[in-house]
Coordinates of C-alpha atoms in Angstrom, one line a residue:
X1 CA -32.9 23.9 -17.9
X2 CA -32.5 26.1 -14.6
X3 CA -29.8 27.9 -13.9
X4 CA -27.0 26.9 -11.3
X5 CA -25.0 28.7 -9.0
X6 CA -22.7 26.8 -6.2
X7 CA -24.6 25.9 -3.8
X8 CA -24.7 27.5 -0.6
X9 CA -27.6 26.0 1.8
X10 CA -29.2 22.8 3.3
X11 CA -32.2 24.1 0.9
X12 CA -30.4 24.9 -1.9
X13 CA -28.6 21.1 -1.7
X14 CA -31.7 19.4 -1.2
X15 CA -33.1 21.0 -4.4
X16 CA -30.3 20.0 -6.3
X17 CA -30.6 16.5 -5.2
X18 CA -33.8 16.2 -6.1
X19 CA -33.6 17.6 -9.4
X20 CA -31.0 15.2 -9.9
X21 CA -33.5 12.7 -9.1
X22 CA -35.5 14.1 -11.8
X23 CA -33.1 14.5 -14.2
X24 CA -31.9 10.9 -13.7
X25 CA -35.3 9.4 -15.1
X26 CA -36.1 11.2 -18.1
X27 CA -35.0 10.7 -21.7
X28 CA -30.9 11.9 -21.7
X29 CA -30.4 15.1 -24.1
X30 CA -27.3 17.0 -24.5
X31 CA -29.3 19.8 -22.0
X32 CA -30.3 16.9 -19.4
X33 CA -26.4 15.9 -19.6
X34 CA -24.8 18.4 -19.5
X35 CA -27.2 19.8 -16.4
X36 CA -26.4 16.7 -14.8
X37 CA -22.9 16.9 -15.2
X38 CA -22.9 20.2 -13.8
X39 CA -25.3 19.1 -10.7
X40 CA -22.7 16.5 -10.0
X41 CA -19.9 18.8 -9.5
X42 CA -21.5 21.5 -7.6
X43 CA -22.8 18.9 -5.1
X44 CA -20.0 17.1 -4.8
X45 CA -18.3 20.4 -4.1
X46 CA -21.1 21.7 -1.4
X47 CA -20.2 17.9 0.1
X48 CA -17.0 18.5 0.0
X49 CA -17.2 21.8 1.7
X50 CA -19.9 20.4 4.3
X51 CA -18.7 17.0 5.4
X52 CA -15.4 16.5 4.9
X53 CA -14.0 13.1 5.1
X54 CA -10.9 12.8 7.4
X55 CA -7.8 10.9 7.2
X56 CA -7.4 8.4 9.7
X57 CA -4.3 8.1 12.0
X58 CA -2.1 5.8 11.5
X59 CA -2.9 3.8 15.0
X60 CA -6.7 3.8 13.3
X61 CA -5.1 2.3 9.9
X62 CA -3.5 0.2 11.9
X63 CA -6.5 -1.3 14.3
X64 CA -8.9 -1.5 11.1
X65 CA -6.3 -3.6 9.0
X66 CA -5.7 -5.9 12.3
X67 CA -9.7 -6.2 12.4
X68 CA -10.5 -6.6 8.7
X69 CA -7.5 -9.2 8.1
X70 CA -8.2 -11.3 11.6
X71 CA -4.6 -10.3 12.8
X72 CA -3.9 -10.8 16.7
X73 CA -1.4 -9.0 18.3
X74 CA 1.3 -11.7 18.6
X75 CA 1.2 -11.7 14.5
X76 CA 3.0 -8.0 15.1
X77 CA 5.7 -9.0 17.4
X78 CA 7.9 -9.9 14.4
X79 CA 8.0 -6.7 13.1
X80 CA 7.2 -4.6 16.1
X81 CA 8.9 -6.0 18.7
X82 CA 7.9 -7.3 22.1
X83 CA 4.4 -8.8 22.7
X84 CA 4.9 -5.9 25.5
X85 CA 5.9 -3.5 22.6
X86 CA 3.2 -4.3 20.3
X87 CA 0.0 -3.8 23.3
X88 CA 2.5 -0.1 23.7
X89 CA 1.5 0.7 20.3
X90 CA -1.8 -0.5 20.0
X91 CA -3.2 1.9 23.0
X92 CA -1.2 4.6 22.0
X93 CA 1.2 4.6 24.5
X94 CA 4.2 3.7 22.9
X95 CA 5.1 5.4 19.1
X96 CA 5.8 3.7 15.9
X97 CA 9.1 3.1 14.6
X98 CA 10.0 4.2 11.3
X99 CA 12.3 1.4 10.4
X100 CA 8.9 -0.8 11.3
X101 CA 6.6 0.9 9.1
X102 CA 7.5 0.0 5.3
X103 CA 7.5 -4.2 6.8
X104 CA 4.3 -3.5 8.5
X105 CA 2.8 -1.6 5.3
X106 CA 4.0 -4.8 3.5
X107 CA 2.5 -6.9 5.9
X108 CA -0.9 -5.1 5.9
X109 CA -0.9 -4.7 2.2
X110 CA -1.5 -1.0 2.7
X111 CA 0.6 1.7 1.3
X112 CA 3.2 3.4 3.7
X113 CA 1.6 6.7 3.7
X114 CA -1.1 5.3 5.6
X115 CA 1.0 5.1 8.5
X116 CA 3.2 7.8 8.2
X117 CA 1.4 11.0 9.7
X118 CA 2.0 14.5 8.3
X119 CA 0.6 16.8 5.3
X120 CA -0.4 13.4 3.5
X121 CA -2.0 12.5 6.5
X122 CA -3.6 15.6 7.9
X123 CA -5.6 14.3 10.6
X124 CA -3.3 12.0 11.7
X125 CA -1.9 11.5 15.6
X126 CA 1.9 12.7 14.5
X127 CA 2.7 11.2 18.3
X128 CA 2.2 7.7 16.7
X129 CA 5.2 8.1 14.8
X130 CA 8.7 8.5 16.3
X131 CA 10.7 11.8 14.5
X132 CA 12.8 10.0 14.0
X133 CA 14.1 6.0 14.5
X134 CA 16.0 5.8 17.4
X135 CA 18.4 2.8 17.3
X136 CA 17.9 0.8 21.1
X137 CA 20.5 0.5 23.5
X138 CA 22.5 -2.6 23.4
X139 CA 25.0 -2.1 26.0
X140 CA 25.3 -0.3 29.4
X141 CA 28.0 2.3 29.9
X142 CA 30.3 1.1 32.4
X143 CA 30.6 3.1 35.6
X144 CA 33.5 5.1 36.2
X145 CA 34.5 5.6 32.2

């Protein structure tokens, strides 16, 4: 069994992978485990530190759910509004509601953090997301009062 340190170069991961390869096809001691179990965890952490994976926006969450479930834009206006509204949100030009995004989690089937950006949500466009809800105007303020 060699011995391991974290790995910190392209060459140093590509060796590991391969003896991984190696390791994977030959008769399973408690050396050839626990060596493998030990490769694992040092590549997954050079991965890690190489190519993160980042959280997608909400708006992404959002477009990937609409494409994956066959969901047209006039499905959202119940929840998000106007037809007008909805096309708003989907380019980015108009910001999410909060009291819209626990019915649209529910509707997508997703969890609400996926559309909520912040520390969760790293990565996240917070500009998709209003601070905070701000109720519509329903009436005009008369002149002269």
């Amino acid at each position: 069994m060699a011995t391991w340190n974290k790995i910190a170069s392209p060459k140093e991961y590509q060796t590991a992978l391969q003896r991984v390869d190696e390791l994977i096809d030959v008769d399973h001691t408690e050396a050839t485990h626990n060596e493998l179990m030990l490769l694992s965890y040092l590549i997954e952490e050079y991965e890690d530190d190489q190519y993160p994976i980042r959280d997608a926006s909400p708006l992404r969450v959002l477009k990937f759910m609409m494409k994956m479930k066959d969901i047209k834009q006039q499905d959202l206006i119940p929840i998000l509004g106007s037809k007008g509204n909805v096309s708003k949100i989907l380019r980015g030009k108009a910001k999410l509601q909060l009291e819209a995004i626990y019915p649209l989690s529910t509707f997508l089937g997703i969890p609400v953090e996926a559309l909520i950006p912040g520390p969760q949500n790293q990565y996240a466009d917070s500009s998709f997301v209003s601070e905070i809800a701000e109720p519509k105007r329903r009436y005009k303020k008369k002149e002269g009062k």
